[in-house]
Amino acid sequence: MGVSGSGKSTIGKLLSQEFNIPFYDGDDFHPKENIEKMSSGRPLNDKDRQGWLEALNDLALKELKKSNCIIVCSALKQKYREILIQNIETQSEWIYLSGSFDLISKRLNSRENHFMPSDLLKSQFDILEEPRDALRVDISLSPNEIIKTIKRVQTETTEFGIFGLGVMGKSLCRNLAKSGFKISMYNRHVVDTEVEVAKNFKTQFSELSEAKAFDDIAAFVNSLQQPRLILLMVNSGKTIDLVIENLLPHLSENDVLIDGGNSNYKKTKERFDYLKSKNIHFIGAGVSGGEKGALNGPSIMPSGDKEAYALVQPYLEAISAKDKNDLPCCTYIGSEGSGHFIKMVHNGIEYVEMQLLAEVTTILEALGQNPDAISDTLGSWKNAASSYLLDITALLLKKKDNDGDWLVKKILDIADNKGTGNWTTIASAELGVPSTLVATALFSRFISFYKDERRQLNKLFDKNETSELNLTSTEILEAYQFARIINHYQGFKLINEASNTYKWNLNLSEIARIWTNGCIIKSILMQDLVETLKYNSNLLTNTELIDSVNQYKSAAKKVVQQSLLNDIATPALSEAIQFLNGITTTYSSANIIQAQRDFFGAHTYRRRDDDSGKSYHTIWDKLTNNY
Ligand code: 6PG
């Protein structure tokens, strides 16, 4: 397409020869009344054009039944182009021959016996609506250079595909394109709700000008060089399996599918095994950092087979965030679903960090601080406890609603969740690991869900708000820091236990390193853990952390004690202390549990004075009849 004189017929005929496909000049399809009108110097109106455009659309539909074709037509307005590609939107490509008024006017007027009144050419430029989703070619190039450009773009396969253009998918496309990769983008076509998503997205950002956009799966897959690398950015669960089934018929051996969603690690292993049986590689990659992180550099946690990782490594490491040594916050995590497992634990740690910030905010509010003051208090903690979540919480507290009041005070106090915290708690229970803080944070969200019951019970139970509440910012900070150390200890303990159980041989220090930037739980604490975890998988045996815990514990107890006496709910801050007390108790009360179990269930017990592991059972005196 293009204005008169942009070279449509010349280029169309050359392309036809180059690709050996039929060529049609749209002007040959005008009805005779249009020809008569134009010959008499009267411009066509949209009504005249309607029939003509429909005739060209019919021609295209007919030709596409056989193979394909090239049709040249000025198609200056978007609505003309929509008629021309009606019902073949996903099978048509626009090539826009773009040139300046002066260049085209000069060319036209230099032709013998061909004089185009400049006002006629001007009227074309006046109504031209440049296409958003066309391959734009500058006609200052020679015809051969134009053909070469078109051929390169049309036949050139791309090197990386993104399937699913939701918030994260779009950000990752832009990140990949900005990083210089030739990508293909796909989004499904859903009547009325998802129409030409990829094509429209492509037109919104200059970095996508070379990207290919599809809503046809076959065309999308065929646009990719082999072995194909396809990143799936779709909802976890059944959707992934449906997408895999839709892709499989178009894939070839050794192609790689990467699941970048928050999928369950067990399902990732199943998909890995299923696709392995079809000689397709499957990588489960946790991606953390939200929309901005995906755009500017997420933390990426890929797992699967190393051979497949080697194929995707250049792309994932290029787009990932970088650590303080400018190394990618992306590394091969391990086999099977270990990448999604640690992403799940990442979210578990995230839940607790968020819960702790919510609790310290509650305490600071109870001390009489308004959201602005609380924000300033959290901001004053930046040196000691800097983290992405601390920073955003300080920021969001200051946000005002349209009426000037604090927005946070208007947000309904019912916390949602997408399930990753549940999975972490379930995984902990299945592995027998006491991740008590993520469970506490998760169940705090569930408690918040029962808003009506909370309102009802609040009326039935007195709240004691008269006890002393006299805490300094430093004391609250130390309680917060105390609980964060326990949180990170529990998170890495869970990963380590899973690594041993599933024989993943995970590198805890490397995991901490890729969490030092790009992800939601990045913090200066995480920076410190990179070194710590090189030598010890149990953070509570590290001297510096022991010293910190001992230093913070008295403040933590004071904060929890005063909150408790004032009936302020601080489940995570409290649990952190209780957990430490439990995990540092040499002789716990579990002996009573064992005795009870043996009493009523003869479940046996072991003795402290017999380390052979022998099991004992006692016939305990029967209880009197009145039990
Ligand atoms: C991340 C986030 C991301 C998502 C959360 C939401 O690492 O980028 O964790 O994965 O926003 O999973 O979790 P909830 O909805 O469960 O709070």
XYZ file of C-alpha atoms and ligand atoms in Angstrom:
644
model
C 0.000 0.000 0.000
C 0.916 3.651 -0.353
C 0.030 6.885 -2.070
C 0.099 7.192 -5.856
C 3.648 7.218 -7.101
C 5.084 5.310 -4.129
C 6.031 2.459 -6.472
C 3.359 -0.089 -5.528
C 3.081 -1.730 -8.943
C 6.842 -1.828 -9.543
C 7.539 -3.377 -6.144
C 4.475 -5.640 -6.345
C 5.618 -7.118 -9.652
C 9.205 -7.600 -8.405
C 7.910 -9.336 -5.270
C 5.696 -11.538 -7.390
C 8.755 -12.659 -9.351
C 10.855 -13.032 -6.206
C 8.318 -15.167 -4.376
C 6.773 -16.697 -7.474
C 3.223 -15.819 -6.455
C 0.444 -14.082 -8.431
C 0.360 -10.296 -8.615
C -2.762 -8.143 -8.896
C -2.974 -4.399 -9.327
C -5.933 -3.201 -7.330
C -6.640 -0.419 -9.832
C -7.572 -3.088 -12.381
C -10.558 -4.016 -10.251
C -12.390 -0.690 -10.177
C -15.968 -0.964 -11.539
C -16.424 0.990 -14.781
C -18.386 3.757 -13.084
C -15.370 4.440 -10.878
C -13.112 4.538 -13.927
C -15.475 7.003 -15.615
C -15.635 9.126 -12.494
C -11.861 9.241 -12.073
C -11.321 9.911 -15.797
C -13.561 12.930 -15.541
C -11.365 14.182 -12.701
C -13.984 13.614 -10.004
C -12.550 12.028 -6.822
C -14.079 8.787 -5.587
C -15.986 8.832 -2.326
C -16.140 6.076 0.250
C -19.342 4.731 -1.245
C -17.622 4.326 -4.623
C -14.705 2.592 -2.942
C -16.800 0.119 -0.877
C -17.638 -2.181 -3.794
C -14.127 -1.976 -5.165
C -12.515 -2.877 -1.843
C -14.938 -5.769 -1.346
C -14.042 -7.061 -4.807
C -10.356 -7.045 -3.830
C -11.183 -8.812 -0.568
C -13.058 -11.482 -2.538
C -10.034 -11.837 -4.813
C -7.729 -12.335 -1.832
C -10.060 -14.919 -0.240
C -10.225 -16.825 -3.542
C -6.464 -16.760 -4.042
C -5.808 -17.839 -0.454
C -7.821 -20.975 -1.077
C -5.155 -21.939 -3.622
C -1.988 -20.421 -2.195
C -1.412 -16.717 -1.700
C -0.991 -13.547 -3.732
C 0.205 -9.968 -3.812
C -2.343 -7.211 -4.235
C -1.308 -3.572 -4.519
C -3.735 -0.891 -3.517
C -3.394 2.620 -2.123
C -5.544 1.604 0.932
C -4.884 4.999 2.462
C -7.413 4.736 5.294
C -7.541 2.177 8.123
C -11.185 1.428 7.340
C -10.245 0.600 3.703
C -7.602 -1.797 4.954
C -10.085 -3.445 7.313
C -12.395 -4.181 4.362
C -9.493 -5.512 2.288
C -8.398 -8.057 4.947
C -11.809 -8.935 6.345
C -11.833 -12.605 7.461
C -8.166 -12.995 6.540
C -6.744 -10.761 9.261
C -4.325 -13.426 10.496
C -3.233 -14.414 6.976
C -2.414 -11.003 5.608
C 0.626 -8.761 5.890
C 0.727 -5.072 4.982
C 3.819 -3.599 3.335
C 3.704 0.164 3.473
C 5.829 1.961 0.841
C 6.584 5.139 2.691
C 8.102 8.272 1.181
C 7.925 12.031 1.544
C 5.614 14.275 -0.496
C 8.604 15.952 -2.142
C 10.285 12.704 -3.141
C 7.110 11.238 -4.638
C 6.100 14.481 -6.305
C 9.566 14.793 -7.851
C 9.431 11.222 -9.093
C 5.975 11.597 -10.583
C 6.755 14.827 -12.314
C 10.011 13.496 -13.725
C 8.128 10.778 -15.585
C 7.478 11.444 -19.258
C 3.834 12.080 -20.156
C 2.844 11.521 -16.563
C 1.923 14.616 -14.740
C 0.322 14.268 -11.350
C -1.145 17.573 -10.242
C 0.521 18.193 -6.903
C -2.848 19.013 -5.331
C -4.064 15.525 -6.213
C -0.960 13.996 -4.581
C -1.460 16.339 -1.622
C -5.074 15.217 -1.243
C -3.741 11.629 -0.979
C -1.326 12.579 1.779
C -4.105 14.471 3.515
C -6.280 11.378 3.880
C -3.392 8.921 4.440
C -3.692 7.118 7.788
C -0.333 5.396 8.206
C -0.830 1.723 9.129
C 0.212 0.660 12.634
C 0.862 -2.976 11.892
C 2.637 -2.850 8.535
C 6.186 -3.536 7.476
C 7.223 0.041 6.681
C 9.745 0.314 3.835
C 11.416 3.574 2.858
C 11.062 4.116 -0.894
C 14.239 6.154 -0.996
C 15.844 2.691 -1.207
C 16.279 1.203 -4.665
C 13.670 -1.344 -5.790
C 16.172 -4.165 -5.289
C 17.034 -2.953 -1.794
C 13.317 -2.729 -1.043
C 12.790 -6.296 -2.238
C 15.752 -7.471 -0.164
C 14.366 -5.753 2.948
C 10.935 -7.252 2.454
C 12.374 -10.693 1.789
C 14.599 -10.535 4.847
C 11.767 -9.588 7.154
C 9.220 -11.895 5.539
C 11.375 -14.999 5.304
C 13.664 -14.372 8.239
C 12.710 -16.603 11.091
C 12.821 -15.224 14.566
C 14.893 -16.643 17.400
C 12.538 -16.600 20.401
C 8.765 -16.836 20.779
C 6.486 -15.534 23.528
C 3.090 -17.205 23.816
C 0.545 -15.216 25.857
C 0.509 -11.433 26.005
C -0.781 -10.699 29.485
C 0.913 -8.143 31.718
C 4.063 -10.213 32.239
C 4.142 -11.580 28.680
C 4.047 -8.108 27.160
C 6.766 -6.801 29.470
C 9.001 -9.758 28.634
C 8.434 -9.195 24.878
C 9.555 -5.609 25.197
C 12.515 -6.633 27.323
C 13.590 -9.267 24.753
C 13.145 -6.834 21.851
C 15.055 -4.066 23.660
C 17.795 -6.624 24.269
C 18.120 -7.001 20.503
C 16.429 -10.338 19.968
C 14.202 -11.095 16.958
C 10.993 -12.336 18.527
C 7.623 -13.711 17.543
C 4.661 -12.836 19.733
C 1.416 -14.759 19.975
C -1.888 -14.124 21.676
C -5.012 -16.144 21.069
C -7.954 -14.719 19.161
C -11.158 -14.485 21.191
C -14.122 -12.804 19.511
C -14.799 -9.391 21.073
C -12.374 -9.801 23.979
C -8.954 -10.660 22.481
C -8.783 -9.441 18.902
C -5.425 -8.814 17.205
C -3.793 -8.451 20.603
C -0.299 -9.187 19.281
C -0.636 -6.945 16.235
C -1.983 -4.036 18.280
C 0.670 -4.537 20.952
C 3.408 -4.501 18.299
C 2.292 -1.079 17.118
C 2.450 0.441 20.579
C 6.206 0.236 21.115
C 9.014 1.132 18.724
C 11.208 -1.651 20.097
C 8.693 -4.120 18.648
C 8.951 -2.813 15.083
C 10.892 -5.919 13.987
C 8.897 -8.306 16.156
C 6.418 -10.618 14.426
C 2.857 -10.685 15.719
C 0.455 -13.588 15.442
C -2.873 -14.893 16.601
C -2.547 -18.067 14.545
C -0.578 -20.810 16.309
C 0.752 -22.494 13.163
C 2.008 -19.223 11.700
C 3.539 -18.305 15.062
C 5.432 -21.593 15.399
C 6.538 -21.611 11.776
C 7.997 -18.137 12.138
C 10.565 -19.460 14.619
C 13.991 -20.883 13.776
C 14.668 -24.403 15.008
C 15.113 -25.614 17.607
C 12.230 -23.396 18.539
C 12.353 -21.604 21.900
C 8.869 -20.700 23.123
C 8.159 -18.963 26.440
C 4.634 -19.692 27.700
C 3.227 -16.794 29.718
C -0.278 -18.070 30.440
C -2.235 -18.858 33.617
C -0.911 -21.810 35.579
C -3.018 -24.934 35.861
C -5.067 -26.504 33.084
C -4.354 -23.643 30.675
C -0.721 -24.702 30.364
C -1.722 -28.251 29.470
C -4.233 -27.015 26.888
C -1.613 -24.731 25.356
C 0.905 -27.586 25.195
C -1.617 -29.791 23.388
C -2.390 -26.983 20.897
C 1.314 -26.421 20.227
C 2.458 -30.036 20.010
C 1.236 -30.745 16.451
C 3.337 -27.842 15.175
C 6.534 -28.556 17.115
C 9.608 -30.513 16.040
C 12.039 -32.660 18.014
C 14.329 -30.691 20.330
C 12.068 -27.651 20.426
C 11.946 -26.037 23.883
C 8.855 -24.933 25.782
C 9.466 -22.688 28.802
C 6.675 -22.264 31.346
C 7.224 -18.803 32.857
C 4.086 -18.858 34.971
C 3.643 -19.605 38.671
C 3.077 -23.307 38.043
C 3.164 -25.973 40.687
C 6.521 -27.738 40.754
C 4.911 -31.178 40.789
C 2.911 -30.397 37.647
C 6.116 -29.072 36.069
C 7.781 -32.440 36.619
C 4.806 -34.210 35.048
C 4.929 -31.900 32.012
C 8.701 -32.336 31.814
C 8.311 -36.117 31.679
C 5.352 -35.990 29.265
C 7.124 -33.747 26.786
C 10.370 -35.675 27.160
C 8.480 -38.677 25.826
C 7.783 -36.560 22.747
C 11.383 -35.328 22.435
C 10.346 -31.833 23.366
C 12.325 -30.033 26.071
C 10.334 -28.452 28.916
C 11.725 -25.824 31.247
C 9.835 -24.621 34.307
C 11.014 -21.092 35.023
C 9.886 -19.041 37.985
C 9.860 -15.387 36.971
C 9.750 -12.783 39.711
C 9.547 -9.039 39.666
C 6.048 -8.205 38.539
C 5.269 -6.063 35.478
C 8.180 -3.631 35.914
C 10.594 -6.391 36.793
C 9.667 -8.338 33.671
C 10.231 -5.199 31.595
C 13.483 -4.004 33.152
C 14.942 -7.263 34.399
C 13.262 -10.002 36.430
C 14.815 -12.699 38.529
C 14.458 -15.920 36.565
C 14.579 -19.423 38.070
C 14.736 -22.000 35.245
C 14.955 -25.726 35.747
C 14.773 -28.782 33.520
C 17.536 -30.495 31.572
C 20.842 -28.679 31.173
C 20.905 -29.231 27.409
C 17.671 -27.269 27.066
C 18.892 -24.575 29.430
C 21.955 -24.067 27.257
C 19.620 -23.206 24.367
C 17.595 -20.609 26.282
C 20.395 -19.312 28.513
C 21.508 -16.445 26.231
C 17.980 -15.044 26.099
C 16.940 -15.494 29.726
C 20.238 -14.266 31.126
C 20.240 -11.254 28.795
C 16.804 -10.060 29.927
C 17.226 -10.856 33.610
C 18.131 -8.321 36.276
C 21.822 -8.118 37.129
C 23.370 -8.526 40.573
C 25.896 -6.129 42.132
C 28.666 -7.759 40.055
C 26.580 -7.332 36.908
C 25.943 -11.075 36.722
C 22.499 -12.256 35.530
C 19.864 -12.869 38.210
C 19.123 -16.031 36.280
C 20.874 -19.354 36.677
C 20.209 -23.002 35.990
C 18.497 -24.056 39.222
C 18.375 -27.804 38.818
C 16.355 -30.648 37.370
C 12.626 -31.212 36.961
C 10.423 -28.639 38.719
C 13.057 -27.276 41.096
C 12.824 -23.847 39.460
C 9.123 -23.582 40.151
C 9.721 -24.996 43.634
C 12.083 -22.200 44.599
C 9.781 -19.626 42.978
C 7.061 -21.020 45.230
C 9.336 -20.630 48.281
C 10.236 -17.137 47.050
C 6.542 -16.341 47.290
C 6.369 -17.959 50.717
C 9.138 -15.678 51.953
C 7.321 -12.814 50.209
C 4.076 -13.554 52.060
C 5.887 -13.338 55.398
C 7.785 -10.164 54.521
C 4.485 -8.569 53.509
C 2.745 -9.787 56.688
C 5.550 -8.432 58.883
C 5.292 -5.026 57.239
C 1.529 -5.088 57.736
C 2.016 -5.885 61.432
C 4.607 -3.201 62.131
C 2.298 -0.747 60.353
C -0.494 -1.768 62.721
C 1.715 -1.223 65.760
C 2.927 2.164 64.535
C -0.684 3.153 63.914
C -1.608 2.033 67.444
C 1.188 4.315 68.638
C -0.706 7.190 67.018
C 1.141 7.537 63.719
C -0.858 8.359 60.592
C 0.118 6.748 57.266
C 2.459 9.612 56.382
C 4.251 9.249 59.707
C 4.389 5.475 59.379
C 5.846 5.923 55.894
C 8.547 8.179 57.313
C 9.302 5.654 60.040
C 9.665 2.835 57.484
C 11.775 5.152 55.358
C 14.084 5.724 58.312
C 14.726 1.963 58.401
C 16.123 1.988 54.843
C 19.787 1.748 55.828
C 19.258 -1.118 58.235
C 16.555 -3.055 56.411
C 16.361 -1.881 52.818
C 14.198 -4.075 50.614
C 11.837 -3.711 47.664
C 8.854 -4.476 49.887
C 9.913 -1.966 52.566
C 10.385 0.681 49.884
C 7.009 0.126 48.193
C 5.198 -0.011 51.529
C 6.673 3.337 52.535
C 5.615 4.699 49.154
C 2.065 3.320 49.068
C 1.310 4.655 52.568
C 1.702 8.216 51.269
C -0.708 7.750 48.345
C -3.767 9.997 48.668
C -7.213 9.288 47.246
C -9.065 11.888 45.142
C -10.505 13.434 48.301
C -7.031 13.884 49.783
C -7.451 11.134 52.347
C -4.989 8.232 52.530
C -5.873 5.600 49.950
C -4.662 2.703 52.110
C -7.260 3.569 54.719
C -9.954 3.016 52.107
C -8.738 -0.379 50.897
C -10.908 -3.274 52.088
C -8.918 -5.361 54.596
C -9.455 -8.732 52.908
C -6.220 -10.135 51.451
C -6.437 -12.204 48.281
C -3.920 -14.734 47.050
C -3.159 -16.646 43.883
C -2.157 -19.805 45.658
C 1.612 -19.822 45.877
C 1.528 -19.309 49.642
C -0.829 -22.276 49.938
C 1.522 -24.444 47.919
C 4.489 -23.456 50.058
C 2.596 -24.390 53.221
C 1.453 -27.689 51.711
C 4.980 -28.467 50.487
C 6.322 -27.732 53.981
C 3.776 -30.071 55.523
C 4.502 -32.788 52.956
C 8.240 -32.482 53.522
C 7.808 -32.216 57.299
C 9.570 -28.862 57.457
C 8.386 -26.295 60.063
C 7.801 -23.321 57.781
C 5.667 -21.831 60.511
C 5.902 -18.242 59.324
C 4.547 -18.763 55.815
C 1.689 -20.765 57.307
C 1.078 -17.931 59.764
C 1.109 -15.342 56.982
C -1.156 -17.467 54.831
C -3.679 -18.073 57.616
C -3.586 -14.366 58.495
C -4.839 -13.753 54.971
C -7.545 -16.372 55.543
C -8.542 -14.692 58.849
C -8.835 -11.390 56.974
C -11.210 -13.116 54.566
C -13.833 -13.580 57.326
C -14.596 -9.888 57.546
C -18.257 -10.290 58.501
C -17.432 -12.756 61.252
C -14.689 -10.457 62.500
C -17.202 -7.618 62.721
C -19.650 -9.877 64.564
C -17.130 -11.283 67.047
C -15.571 -7.888 67.645
C -18.840 -6.860 69.252
C -18.863 -9.956 71.466
C -15.327 -9.741 72.825
C -13.696 -6.876 74.700
C -10.423 -5.513 73.432
C -7.959 -4.369 76.035
C -6.437 -1.204 74.677
C -5.392 0.314 77.984
C -2.175 -1.560 78.664
C 1.133 0.256 78.271
C 2.121 0.711 74.630
C 5.395 2.490 74.690
C 7.693 1.314 71.888
C 10.410 3.118 69.987
C 10.934 2.933 66.244
C 14.202 1.120 66.882
C 12.523 -1.520 69.036
C 9.925 -2.158 66.332
C 12.634 -2.234 63.659
C 14.586 -4.791 65.684
C 11.467 -6.951 66.126
C 10.925 -6.720 62.358
C 14.547 -7.620 61.605
C 14.435 -10.496 64.089
C 11.407 -12.002 62.350
C 12.927 -11.476 58.887
C 15.984 -13.531 59.818
C 13.723 -16.357 61.000
C 11.702 -15.994 57.789
C 14.749 -16.351 55.553
C 16.092 -19.197 57.698
C 12.806 -21.088 57.262
C 12.674 -20.385 53.518
C 16.165 -21.674 52.804
C 15.645 -24.603 55.165
C 12.621 -25.635 53.117
C 14.601 -25.373 49.887
C 17.463 -27.369 51.379
C 15.180 -30.110 52.684
C 13.467 -30.362 49.287
C 16.829 -30.458 47.555
C 17.853 -33.408 49.728
C 14.521 -35.193 49.405
C 14.213 -34.788 45.635
C 17.990 -35.039 45.065
C 18.063 -31.725 43.210
C 21.431 -30.710 44.663
C 20.423 -27.056 44.742
C 22.944 -24.274 45.291
C 21.481 -22.097 48.043
C 24.012 -19.315 47.625
C 23.283 -19.060 43.901
C 19.561 -18.954 44.666
C 20.116 -16.107 47.129
C 22.275 -14.369 44.526
C 19.577 -14.381 41.844
C 17.200 -13.017 44.488
C 19.401 -9.976 45.140
C 17.808 -8.097 42.263
C 14.800 -8.176 39.986
C 12.537 -10.082 42.357
C 9.999 -9.042 44.974
C 12.064 -10.219 47.969
C 15.304 -8.490 47.002
C 16.953 -6.849 50.014
C 20.287 -6.071 51.620
C 19.646 -9.051 53.898
C 19.499 -11.237 50.789
C 22.792 -9.720 49.647
C 24.391 -10.852 52.936
C 22.972 -14.355 52.621
C 24.773 -14.994 49.318
C 28.108 -15.279 51.146
C 26.612 -16.908 54.232
C 24.968 -19.706 52.271
C 28.212 -20.562 50.502
C 29.432 -22.141 53.705
C 26.332 -23.117 55.604
C 22.806 -24.164 54.666
C 21.568 -23.483 58.224
C 21.427 -19.719 58.621
C 20.935 -19.961 62.389
C 24.424 -21.392 62.791
C 26.017 -18.343 61.143
C 27.861 -16.204 63.712
C 26.741 -12.815 62.378
C 23.103 -13.891 62.213
C 23.276 -15.424 65.689
C 24.615 -12.134 67.003
C 21.807 -10.226 65.234
C 19.120 -12.548 66.570
C 20.503 -12.237 70.101
C 20.741 -8.474 69.735
C 17.162 -8.111 68.439
C 15.420 -10.704 70.614
C 14.736 -8.558 73.672
C 13.134 -5.844 71.534
C 11.152 -8.484 69.655
C 9.822 -9.878 72.933
C 8.960 -6.398 74.231
C 7.111 -5.476 71.016
C 5.173 -8.755 70.983
C 4.477 -8.563 74.709
C 3.031 -5.052 74.543
C 1.071 -5.884 71.377
C -0.288 -8.972 73.106
C -1.320 -7.037 76.228
C -3.082 -4.517 73.992
C -4.807 -7.260 71.970
C -3.038 -6.116 68.806
C -2.752 -9.051 66.380
C 0.899 -9.643 65.465
C 0.852 -13.336 64.437
C 4.069 -13.360 62.412
C 6.130 -11.255 64.830
C 4.913 -13.510 67.649
C 5.475 -16.746 65.752
C 9.063 -15.767 64.955
C 9.854 -15.690 68.675
C 7.910 -18.847 69.406
C 9.664 -20.638 66.574
C 13.102 -19.625 67.810
C 12.182 -20.741 71.311
C 11.048 -24.072 69.889
C 14.008 -24.684 67.614
C 16.461 -23.821 70.398
C 14.835 -25.968 73.124
C 17.032 -28.945 73.894
C 14.357 -30.990 75.595
C 10.885 -30.133 74.345
C 7.424 -31.190 75.451
C 7.190 -33.714 72.626
C 7.763 -36.467 75.175
C 4.242 -35.818 76.467
C 2.890 -36.112 72.925
C 4.662 -39.441 72.507
C 3.308 -40.732 75.782
C -0.230 -39.642 74.879
C 0.032 -41.306 71.439
C 1.292 -44.501 72.994
C -1.369 -44.381 75.707
C -4.371 -44.214 73.371
C -2.923 -45.625 70.167
C 0.020 -47.794 71.183
C 2.030 -45.814 68.643
C 5.224 -46.560 70.644
C 8.012 -44.153 71.593
C 11.766 -44.065 71.831
C 13.706 -43.554 75.035
C 16.287 -40.822 75.757
C 18.576 -43.396 77.394
C 18.499 -45.717 74.361
C 19.906 -44.251 71.133
C 19.552 -47.521 69.272
C 16.293 -46.216 67.853
C 14.388 -49.032 69.498
C 10.619 -48.464 69.852
C 8.919 -48.971 73.185
C 5.309 -49.457 74.180
C 3.880 -49.273 77.683
C 0.629 -50.640 79.054
C -0.318 -47.420 80.739
C -2.630 -47.719 83.777
C -6.216 -47.749 82.478
C -8.139 -44.608 83.264
C -10.969 -44.958 85.800
C -14.370 -45.738 84.306
C -15.544 -42.174 84.481
C -13.478 -41.198 81.446
C 6.566 -12.113 41.857
C 5.189 -12.148 42.503
C 4.190 -12.691 41.485
C 2.728 -12.488 41.862
C 2.441 -13.089 43.180
C 1.094 -12.734 43.734
O 7.456 -12.821 42.365
O 6.707 -11.386 40.886
O 5.262 -13.015 43.621
O 4.480 -14.054 41.285
O 2.410 -11.147 41.847
O 2.471 -14.450 42.988
O 0.947 -13.598 44.829
P -0.375 -13.638 45.666
O -1.491 -13.195 44.746
O -0.489 -15.057 46.056
O -0.155 -12.679 46.799
